[in-house]
Short mmCIF file of C-alpha atoms in Angstrom, two decimals:
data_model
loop_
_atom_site.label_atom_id
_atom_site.label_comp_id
_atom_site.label_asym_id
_atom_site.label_seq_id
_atom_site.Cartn_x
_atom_site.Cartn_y
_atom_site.Cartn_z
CA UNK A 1 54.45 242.25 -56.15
CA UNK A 2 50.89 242.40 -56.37
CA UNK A 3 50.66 245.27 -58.59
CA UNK A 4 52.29 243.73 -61.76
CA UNK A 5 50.40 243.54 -64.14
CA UNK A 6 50.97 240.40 -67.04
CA UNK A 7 48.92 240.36 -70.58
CA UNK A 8 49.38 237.42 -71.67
CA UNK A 9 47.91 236.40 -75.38
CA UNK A 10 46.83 232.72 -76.10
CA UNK A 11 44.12 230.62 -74.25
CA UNK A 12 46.05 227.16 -75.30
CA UNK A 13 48.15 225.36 -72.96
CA UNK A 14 51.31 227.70 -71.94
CA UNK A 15 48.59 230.91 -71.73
CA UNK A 16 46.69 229.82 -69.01
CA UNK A 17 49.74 227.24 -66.96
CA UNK A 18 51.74 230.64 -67.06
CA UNK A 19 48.71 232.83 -65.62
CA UNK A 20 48.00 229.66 -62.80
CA UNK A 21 51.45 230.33 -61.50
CA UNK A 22 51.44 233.97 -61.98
CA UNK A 23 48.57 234.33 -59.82
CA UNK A 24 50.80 231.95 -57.46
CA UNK A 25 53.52 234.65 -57.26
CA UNK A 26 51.55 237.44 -56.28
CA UNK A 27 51.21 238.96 -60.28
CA UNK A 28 47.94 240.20 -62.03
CA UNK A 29 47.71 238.13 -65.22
CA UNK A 30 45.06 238.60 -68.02
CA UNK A 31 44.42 236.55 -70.67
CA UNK A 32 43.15 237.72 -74.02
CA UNK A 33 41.96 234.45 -76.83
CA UNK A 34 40.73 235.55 -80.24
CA UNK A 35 38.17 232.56 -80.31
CA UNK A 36 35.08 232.92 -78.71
CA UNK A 37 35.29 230.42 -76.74
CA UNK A 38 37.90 227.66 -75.10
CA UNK A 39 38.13 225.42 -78.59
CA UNK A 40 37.45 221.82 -78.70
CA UNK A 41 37.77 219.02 -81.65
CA UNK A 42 41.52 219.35 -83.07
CA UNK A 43 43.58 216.47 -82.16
CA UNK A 44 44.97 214.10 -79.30
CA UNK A 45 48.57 214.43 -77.66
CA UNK A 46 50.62 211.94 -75.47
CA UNK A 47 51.05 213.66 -72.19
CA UNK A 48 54.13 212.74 -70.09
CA UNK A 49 57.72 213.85 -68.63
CA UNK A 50 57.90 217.41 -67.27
CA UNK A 51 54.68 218.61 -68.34
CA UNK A 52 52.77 215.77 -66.49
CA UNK A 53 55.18 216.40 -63.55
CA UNK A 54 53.66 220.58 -63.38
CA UNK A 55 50.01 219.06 -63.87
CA UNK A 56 50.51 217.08 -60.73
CA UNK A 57 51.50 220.40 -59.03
CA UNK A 58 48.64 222.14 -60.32
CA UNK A 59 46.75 218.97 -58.77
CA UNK A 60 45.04 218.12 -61.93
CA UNK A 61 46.83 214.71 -62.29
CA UNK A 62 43.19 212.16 -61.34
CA UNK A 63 41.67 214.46 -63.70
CA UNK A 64 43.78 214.19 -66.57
CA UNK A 65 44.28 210.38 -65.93
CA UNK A 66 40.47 210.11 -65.94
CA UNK A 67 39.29 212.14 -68.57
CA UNK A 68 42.64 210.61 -70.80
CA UNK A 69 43.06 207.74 -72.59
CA UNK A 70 45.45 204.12 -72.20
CA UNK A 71 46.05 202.92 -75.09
CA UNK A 72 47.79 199.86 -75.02
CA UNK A 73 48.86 199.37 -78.90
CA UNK A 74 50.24 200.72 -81.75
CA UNK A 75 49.37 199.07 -84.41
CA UNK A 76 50.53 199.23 -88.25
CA UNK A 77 48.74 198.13 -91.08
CA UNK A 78 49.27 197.51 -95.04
CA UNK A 79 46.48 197.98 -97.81
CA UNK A 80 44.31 195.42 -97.00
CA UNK A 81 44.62 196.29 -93.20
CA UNK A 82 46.66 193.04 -92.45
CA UNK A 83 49.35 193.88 -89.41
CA UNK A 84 52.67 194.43 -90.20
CA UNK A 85 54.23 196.12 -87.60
CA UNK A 86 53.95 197.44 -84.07
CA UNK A 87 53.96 197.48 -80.33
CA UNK A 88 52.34 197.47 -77.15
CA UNK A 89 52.41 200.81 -75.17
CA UNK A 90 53.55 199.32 -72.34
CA UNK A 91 56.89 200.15 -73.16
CA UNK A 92 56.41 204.11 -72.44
CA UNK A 93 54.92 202.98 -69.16
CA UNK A 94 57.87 201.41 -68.43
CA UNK A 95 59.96 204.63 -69.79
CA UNK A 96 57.95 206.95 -67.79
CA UNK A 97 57.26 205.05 -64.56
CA UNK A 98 53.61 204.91 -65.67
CA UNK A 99 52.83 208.57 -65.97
CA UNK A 100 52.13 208.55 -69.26
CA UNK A 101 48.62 209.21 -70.76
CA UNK A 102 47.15 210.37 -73.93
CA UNK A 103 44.54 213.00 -74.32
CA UNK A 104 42.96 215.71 -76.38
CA UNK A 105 44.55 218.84 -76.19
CA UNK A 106 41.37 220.63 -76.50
CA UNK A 107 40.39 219.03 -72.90
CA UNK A 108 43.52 219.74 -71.38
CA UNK A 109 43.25 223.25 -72.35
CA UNK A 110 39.93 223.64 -71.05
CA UNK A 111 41.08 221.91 -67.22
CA UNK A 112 43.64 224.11 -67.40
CA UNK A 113 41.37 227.12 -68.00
CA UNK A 114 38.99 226.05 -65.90
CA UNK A 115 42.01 226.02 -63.01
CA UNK A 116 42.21 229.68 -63.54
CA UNK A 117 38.87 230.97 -64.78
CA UNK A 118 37.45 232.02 -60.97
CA UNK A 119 40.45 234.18 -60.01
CA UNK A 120 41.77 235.53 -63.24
CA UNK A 121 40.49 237.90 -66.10
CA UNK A 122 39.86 235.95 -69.52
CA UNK A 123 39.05 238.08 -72.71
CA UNK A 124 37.61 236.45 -75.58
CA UNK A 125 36.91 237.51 -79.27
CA UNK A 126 39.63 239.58 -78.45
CA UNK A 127 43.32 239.60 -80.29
CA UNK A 128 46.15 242.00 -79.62
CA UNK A 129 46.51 244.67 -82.48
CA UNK A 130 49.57 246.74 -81.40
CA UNK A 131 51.92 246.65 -78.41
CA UNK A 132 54.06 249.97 -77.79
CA UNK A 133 56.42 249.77 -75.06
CA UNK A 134 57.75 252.41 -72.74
CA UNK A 135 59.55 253.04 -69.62
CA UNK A 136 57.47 251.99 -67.05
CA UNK A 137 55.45 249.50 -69.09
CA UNK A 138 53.79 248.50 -72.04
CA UNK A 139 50.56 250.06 -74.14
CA UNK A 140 48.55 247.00 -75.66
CA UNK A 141 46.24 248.28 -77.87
CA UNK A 142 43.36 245.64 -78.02
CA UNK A 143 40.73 244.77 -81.72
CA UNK A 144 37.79 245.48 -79.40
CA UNK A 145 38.72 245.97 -75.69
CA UNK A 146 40.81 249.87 -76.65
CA UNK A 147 44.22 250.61 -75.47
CA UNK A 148 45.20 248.98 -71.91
CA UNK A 149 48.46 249.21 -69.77
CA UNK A 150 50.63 246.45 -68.76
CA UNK A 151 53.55 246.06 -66.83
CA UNK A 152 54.64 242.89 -69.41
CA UNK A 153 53.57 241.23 -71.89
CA UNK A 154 53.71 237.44 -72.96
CA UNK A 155 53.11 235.73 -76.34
CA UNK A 156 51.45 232.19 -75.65
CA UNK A 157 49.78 232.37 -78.85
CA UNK A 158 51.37 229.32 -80.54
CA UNK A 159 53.29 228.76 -83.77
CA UNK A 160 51.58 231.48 -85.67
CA UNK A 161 52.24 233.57 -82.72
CA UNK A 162 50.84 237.35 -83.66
CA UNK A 163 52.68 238.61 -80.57
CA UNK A 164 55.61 237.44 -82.51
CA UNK A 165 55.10 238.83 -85.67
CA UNK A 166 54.47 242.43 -83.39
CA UNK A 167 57.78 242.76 -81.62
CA UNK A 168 60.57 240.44 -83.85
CA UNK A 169 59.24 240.38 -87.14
CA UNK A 170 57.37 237.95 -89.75
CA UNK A 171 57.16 234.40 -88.90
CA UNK A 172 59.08 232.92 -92.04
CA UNK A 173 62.33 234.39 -90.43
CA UNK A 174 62.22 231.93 -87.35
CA UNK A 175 59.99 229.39 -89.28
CA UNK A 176 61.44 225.88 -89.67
CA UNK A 177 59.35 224.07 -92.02
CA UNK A 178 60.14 220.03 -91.48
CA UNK A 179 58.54 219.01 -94.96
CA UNK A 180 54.75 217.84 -93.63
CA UNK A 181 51.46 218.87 -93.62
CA UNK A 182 49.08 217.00 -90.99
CA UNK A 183 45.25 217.36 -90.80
CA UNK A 184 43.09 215.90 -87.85
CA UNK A 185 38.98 215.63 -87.69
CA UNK A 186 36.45 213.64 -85.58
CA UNK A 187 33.22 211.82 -86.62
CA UNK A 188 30.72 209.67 -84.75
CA UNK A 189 29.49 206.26 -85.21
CA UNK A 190 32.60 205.38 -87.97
CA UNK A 191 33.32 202.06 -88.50
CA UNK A 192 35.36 199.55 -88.18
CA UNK A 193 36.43 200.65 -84.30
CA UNK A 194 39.19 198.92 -82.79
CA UNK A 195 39.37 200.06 -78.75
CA UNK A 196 42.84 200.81 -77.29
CA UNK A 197 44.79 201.07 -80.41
CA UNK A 198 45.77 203.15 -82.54
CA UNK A 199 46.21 202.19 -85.82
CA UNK A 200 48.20 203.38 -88.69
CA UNK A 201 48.82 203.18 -92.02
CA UNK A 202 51.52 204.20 -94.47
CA UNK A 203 52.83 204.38 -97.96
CA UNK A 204 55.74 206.77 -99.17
CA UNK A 205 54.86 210.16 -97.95
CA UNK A 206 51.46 209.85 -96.74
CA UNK A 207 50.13 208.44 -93.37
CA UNK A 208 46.62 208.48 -91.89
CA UNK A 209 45.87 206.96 -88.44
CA UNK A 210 42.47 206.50 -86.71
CA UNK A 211 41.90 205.82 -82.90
CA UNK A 212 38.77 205.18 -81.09
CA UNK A 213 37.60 207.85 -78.40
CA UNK A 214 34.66 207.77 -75.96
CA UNK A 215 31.29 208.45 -77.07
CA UNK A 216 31.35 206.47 -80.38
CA UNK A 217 33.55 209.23 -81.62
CA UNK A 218 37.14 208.38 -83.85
CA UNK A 219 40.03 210.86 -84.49
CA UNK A 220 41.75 210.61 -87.76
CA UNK A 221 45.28 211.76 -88.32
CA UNK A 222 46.83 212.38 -92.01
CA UNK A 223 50.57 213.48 -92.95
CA UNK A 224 51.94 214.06 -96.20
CA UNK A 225 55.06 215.49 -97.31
CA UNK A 226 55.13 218.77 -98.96
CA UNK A 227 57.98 220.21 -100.69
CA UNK A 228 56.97 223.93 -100.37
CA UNK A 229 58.84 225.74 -98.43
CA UNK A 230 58.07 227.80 -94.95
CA UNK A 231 55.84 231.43 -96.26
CA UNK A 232 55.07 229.63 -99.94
CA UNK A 233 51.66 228.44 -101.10
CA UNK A 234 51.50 226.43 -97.67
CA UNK A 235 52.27 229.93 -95.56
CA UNK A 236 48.56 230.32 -94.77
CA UNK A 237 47.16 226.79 -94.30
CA UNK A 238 45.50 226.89 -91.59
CA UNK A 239 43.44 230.05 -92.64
CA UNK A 240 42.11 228.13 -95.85
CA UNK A 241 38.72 227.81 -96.60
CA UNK A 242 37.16 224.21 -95.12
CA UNK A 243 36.99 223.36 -98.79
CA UNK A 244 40.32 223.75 -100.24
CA UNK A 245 41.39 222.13 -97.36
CA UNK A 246 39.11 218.86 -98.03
CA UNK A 247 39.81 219.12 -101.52
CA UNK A 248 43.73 218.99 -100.78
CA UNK A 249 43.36 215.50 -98.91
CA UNK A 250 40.85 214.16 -101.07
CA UNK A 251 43.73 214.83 -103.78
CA UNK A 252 46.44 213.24 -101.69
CA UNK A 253 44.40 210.39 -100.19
CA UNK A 254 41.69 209.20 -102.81
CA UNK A 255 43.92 206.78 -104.41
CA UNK A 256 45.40 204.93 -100.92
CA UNK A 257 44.57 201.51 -99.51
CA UNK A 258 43.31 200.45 -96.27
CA UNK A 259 40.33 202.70 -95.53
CA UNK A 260 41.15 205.76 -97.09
CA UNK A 261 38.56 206.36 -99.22
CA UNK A 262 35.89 205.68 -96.12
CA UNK A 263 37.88 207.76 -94.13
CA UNK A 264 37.66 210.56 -96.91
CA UNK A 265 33.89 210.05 -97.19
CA UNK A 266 33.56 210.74 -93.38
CA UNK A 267 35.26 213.64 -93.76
CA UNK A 268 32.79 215.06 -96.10
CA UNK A 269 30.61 215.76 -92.79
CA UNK A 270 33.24 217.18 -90.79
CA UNK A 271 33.04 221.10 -90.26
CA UNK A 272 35.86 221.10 -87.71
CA UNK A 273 39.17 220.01 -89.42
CA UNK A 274 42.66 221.09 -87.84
CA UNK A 275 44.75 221.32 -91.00
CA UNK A 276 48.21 223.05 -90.84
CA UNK A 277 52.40 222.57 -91.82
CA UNK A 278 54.64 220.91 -89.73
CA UNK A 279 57.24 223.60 -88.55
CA UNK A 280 59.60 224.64 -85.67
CA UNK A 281 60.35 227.96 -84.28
CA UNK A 282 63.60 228.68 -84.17
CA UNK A 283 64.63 232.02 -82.32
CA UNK A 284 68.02 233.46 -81.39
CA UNK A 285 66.56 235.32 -78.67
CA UNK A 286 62.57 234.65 -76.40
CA UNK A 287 62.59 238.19 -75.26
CA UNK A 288 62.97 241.92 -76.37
CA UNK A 289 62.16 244.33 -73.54
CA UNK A 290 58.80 243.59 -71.51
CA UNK A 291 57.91 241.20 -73.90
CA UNK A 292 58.30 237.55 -74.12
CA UNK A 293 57.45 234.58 -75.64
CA UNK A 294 56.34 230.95 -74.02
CA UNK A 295 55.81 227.81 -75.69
CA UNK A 296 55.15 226.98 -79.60
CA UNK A 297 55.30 231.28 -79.85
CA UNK A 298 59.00 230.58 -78.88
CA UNK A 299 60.09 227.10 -79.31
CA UNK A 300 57.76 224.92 -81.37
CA UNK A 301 58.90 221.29 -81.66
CA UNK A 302 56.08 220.65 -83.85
CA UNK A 303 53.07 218.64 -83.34
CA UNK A 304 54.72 215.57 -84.94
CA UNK A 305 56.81 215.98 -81.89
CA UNK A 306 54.58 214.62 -79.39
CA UNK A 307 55.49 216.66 -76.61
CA UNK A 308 54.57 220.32 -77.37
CA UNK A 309 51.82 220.51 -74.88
CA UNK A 310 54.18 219.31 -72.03
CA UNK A 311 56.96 221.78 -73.09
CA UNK A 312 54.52 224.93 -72.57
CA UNK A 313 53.70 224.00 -69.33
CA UNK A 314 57.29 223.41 -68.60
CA UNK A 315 58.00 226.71 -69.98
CA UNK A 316 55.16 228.20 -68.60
CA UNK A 317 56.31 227.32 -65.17
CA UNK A 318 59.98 228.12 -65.72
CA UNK A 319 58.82 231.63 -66.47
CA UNK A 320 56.63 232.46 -64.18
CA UNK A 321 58.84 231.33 -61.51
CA UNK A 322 61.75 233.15 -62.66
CA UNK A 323 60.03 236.04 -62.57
CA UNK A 324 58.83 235.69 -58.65
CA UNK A 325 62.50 234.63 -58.18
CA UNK A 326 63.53 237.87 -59.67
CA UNK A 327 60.62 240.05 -57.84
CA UNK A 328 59.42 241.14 -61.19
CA UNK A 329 62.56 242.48 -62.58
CA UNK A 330 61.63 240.92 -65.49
CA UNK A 331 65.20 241.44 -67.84
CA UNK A 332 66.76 239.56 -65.14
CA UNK A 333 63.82 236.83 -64.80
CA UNK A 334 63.65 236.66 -68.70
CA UNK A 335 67.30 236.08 -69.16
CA UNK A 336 67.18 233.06 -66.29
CA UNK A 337 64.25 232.04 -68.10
CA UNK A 338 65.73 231.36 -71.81
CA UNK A 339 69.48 230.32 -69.95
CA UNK A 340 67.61 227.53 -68.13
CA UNK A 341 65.60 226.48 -70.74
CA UNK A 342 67.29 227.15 -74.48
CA UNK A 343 69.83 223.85 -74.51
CA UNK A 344 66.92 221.58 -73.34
CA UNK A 345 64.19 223.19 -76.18
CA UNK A 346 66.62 222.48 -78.59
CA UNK A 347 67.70 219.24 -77.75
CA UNK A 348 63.68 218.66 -77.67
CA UNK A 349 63.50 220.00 -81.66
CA UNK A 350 66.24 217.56 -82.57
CA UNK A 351 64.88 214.79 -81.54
CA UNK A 352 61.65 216.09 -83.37
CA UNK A 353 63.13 216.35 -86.76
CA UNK A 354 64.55 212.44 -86.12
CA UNK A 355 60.82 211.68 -84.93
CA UNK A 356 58.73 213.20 -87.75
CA UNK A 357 60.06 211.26 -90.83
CA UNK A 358 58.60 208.13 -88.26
CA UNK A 359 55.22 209.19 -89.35
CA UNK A 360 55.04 209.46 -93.07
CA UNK A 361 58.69 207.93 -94.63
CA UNK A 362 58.97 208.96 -97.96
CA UNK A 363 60.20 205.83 -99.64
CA UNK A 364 59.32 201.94 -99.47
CA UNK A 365 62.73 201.26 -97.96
CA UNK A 366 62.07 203.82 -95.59
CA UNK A 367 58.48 202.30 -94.47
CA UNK A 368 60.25 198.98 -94.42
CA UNK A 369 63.02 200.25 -91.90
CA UNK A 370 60.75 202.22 -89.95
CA UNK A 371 58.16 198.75 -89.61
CA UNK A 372 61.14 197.38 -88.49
CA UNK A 373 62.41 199.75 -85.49
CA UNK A 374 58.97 199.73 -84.26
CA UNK A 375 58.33 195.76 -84.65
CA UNK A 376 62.14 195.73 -82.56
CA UNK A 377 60.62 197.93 -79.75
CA UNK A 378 58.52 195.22 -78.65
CA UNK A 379 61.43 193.30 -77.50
CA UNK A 380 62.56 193.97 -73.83
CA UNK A 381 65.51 196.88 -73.29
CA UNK A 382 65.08 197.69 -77.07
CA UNK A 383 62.46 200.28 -76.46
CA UNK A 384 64.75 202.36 -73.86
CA UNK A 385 68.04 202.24 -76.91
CA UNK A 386 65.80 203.07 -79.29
CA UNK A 387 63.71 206.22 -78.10
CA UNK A 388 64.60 206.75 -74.47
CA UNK A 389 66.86 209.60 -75.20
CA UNK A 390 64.13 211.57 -77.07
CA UNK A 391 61.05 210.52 -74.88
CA UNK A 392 63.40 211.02 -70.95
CA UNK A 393 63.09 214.74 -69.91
CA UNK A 394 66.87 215.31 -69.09
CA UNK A 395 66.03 218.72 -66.99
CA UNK A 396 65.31 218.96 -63.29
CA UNK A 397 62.10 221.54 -62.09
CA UNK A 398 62.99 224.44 -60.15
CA UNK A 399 61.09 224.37 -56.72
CA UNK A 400 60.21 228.14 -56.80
CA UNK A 401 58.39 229.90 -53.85
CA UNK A 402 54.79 230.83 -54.55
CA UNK A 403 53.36 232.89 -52.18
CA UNK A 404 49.78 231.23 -52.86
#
């Protein structure tokens, strides 16, 4: 077992969760991230169900419950910033037994990394450029690190997966596009800072959200509806120049209420924007040969989703130990994988596409209902009929044997 060698591309969440139990099971995983560097700014997640269950495992829980956040209120506002709508958080406390937390995903990327970075190689400025499989393995051939051999090979590169485009074809093909664009930045020192709450506000398709973090710092979160299509004018958002970017909210923000045009002015500072569509992946098939895909490379639920960073790891772990399970036989492991796993990822993306019209309705009678379900939630029981069937992981772990 100890000779298998695993290249697995991605340094996000599922990339280094699969290599942590890979190493477990007695495989040789390496890890190859075309940044420079583990990445930090971007955006913050809610953390909970399955995900938080394999974090506990990995014996990170104190961590991420220290270096996380509690909020305790959502909080919707109109124009002038009056409330109109919302609820405290207590009610996904009570829907998660209190493991429930919410934190960057840029930190929870780097304790995961950190988990692994003493016993496991980690490539960076490095990117896949060819894979070329054979018979007893498969030839990755590497932008700067030359042609290596692998026994298999695993895309954990996320929704613009390059692994992916490799081995199945362009990403349009398996591309869901759910009719949003979203856009995150930090500053420091804004102002006005509410602690513990994250605020919100809406008109008809548009949405931007602030939330105080430690160190003075706020997050801002915008959605907007776009009617382009998966591969049109949006295909290559997140590759645009800072610029256009800017430029694109200034034109779909300037004119809204509350603080929108402060918010826009702070962004005229920011170099570090996260600014991408809202999409699924939708695949008929997570494997082809050697190769396989893990996480947002295979099953985006989209960030809207809330729940993307605890479905890697799930994946992640599913995976790795169906491949110990199967002693490396890995079209027997890979099929267990996907059989285990496909009915709950898709019941995950349904619930996504009800979710993601939550954030940025398109119509004042669709802001008005939506104030409404989540002024309801604050009343006892409602909460649990209203989102417990999206938010309750409905899939028992696997206790696989790890032989470290």
């Amino acid at each position: 077992m100890s000779g298998k060698t695993v290249l697995i591309s991605g340094l996000g969440i599922a990339g280094p969760t699969l290599a942590f139990w890979l190493k477990s099971a007695g495989f040789r995983p390496t890890l190859v991230e075309h940044a420079s560097a583990p990445r930090g700014g971007g955006y913050v997640i809610d953390f909970w169900g399955l995900g938080y269950d394999i974090a506990e495992r990995m014996g990170l829980r104190e961590e991420i419950d220290c270096i996380g956040y509690h909020f305790k209120e959502l909080r919707v506002v109109d124009r002038r910033g009056r409330r109109v709508s919302g609820f405290g958080t207590r009610v996904f406390q009570e829907l998660t037994g209190g493991r429930y937390v919410t934190i960057a995903r840029s930190r929870l990327s780097r304790l995961l990394v950190d988990r692994i970075a003493d016993s496991t190689e980690i490539i960076f400025s490095d990117e896949v450029e060819a894979l070329r499989e054979h018979a007893d393995g498969v030839e990755a051939r590497l932008r700067r690190g030359g042609t290596r051999e692998f026994d298999l090979v695993i895309g954990a590169d996320g929704l613009h997966s390059k692994v992916r485009r490799l081995i199945f074809g362009p990403q349009p093909q398996f591309e869901k596009h759910l009719g949003y664009v979203v856009a995150a930045f930090e500053t420091t020192g804004y102002r006005p800072r509410t602690e513990d709450t994250y605020v919100m506000f809406s008109e008809p398709g548009r949405m931007v959200g602030r939330v105080a973090l430690r160190d003075d710092r706020t997050l801002f979160l915008f959605v907007f509806t776009s009617d382009l299509a998966a591969g049109a004018d949006l295909g290559d958002l997140a590759n645009q120049n800072l610029a256009s970017q800017k430029a694109m909210l200034r034109a779909r923000f300037a004119d809204g209420g509350w603080e929108c045009r402060q918010i826009l002015d702070a962004l005229e500072g920011s170099h570090d924007l996260y600014f991408d569509r809202v999409s699924q992946i939708r695949m008929p098939k997570w494997s082809q040969g050697r190769i396989a895909l893990v996480g947002d490379a295979a099953y985006c639920v989209s960030l809207l989703a809330g729940q993307g960073s605890a479905l890697a790891m799930t994946g992640a772990y599913v995976l790795a130990g169906e491949l110990a399970r199967a002693n490396g036989r890995h079209a027997e492991a890979f099929a267990n994988y996907e059989n285990r796993l496909r009915a709950f990822m898709e019941s995950k993306q349904q619930a996504a596409e009800r979710f993601a019209g939550a954030f940025a309705p398109k119509t004042h009678w669709g802001l008005f209902v939506r104030n409404l379900v989540i002024k309801a939630a604050a009343i006892p029981g409602v909460a649990r009929l209203t989102f417990g069937r999206d938010i309750l992981d409905r899939l028992t772990l696997p206790d696989y044997r790890w032989e470290a």
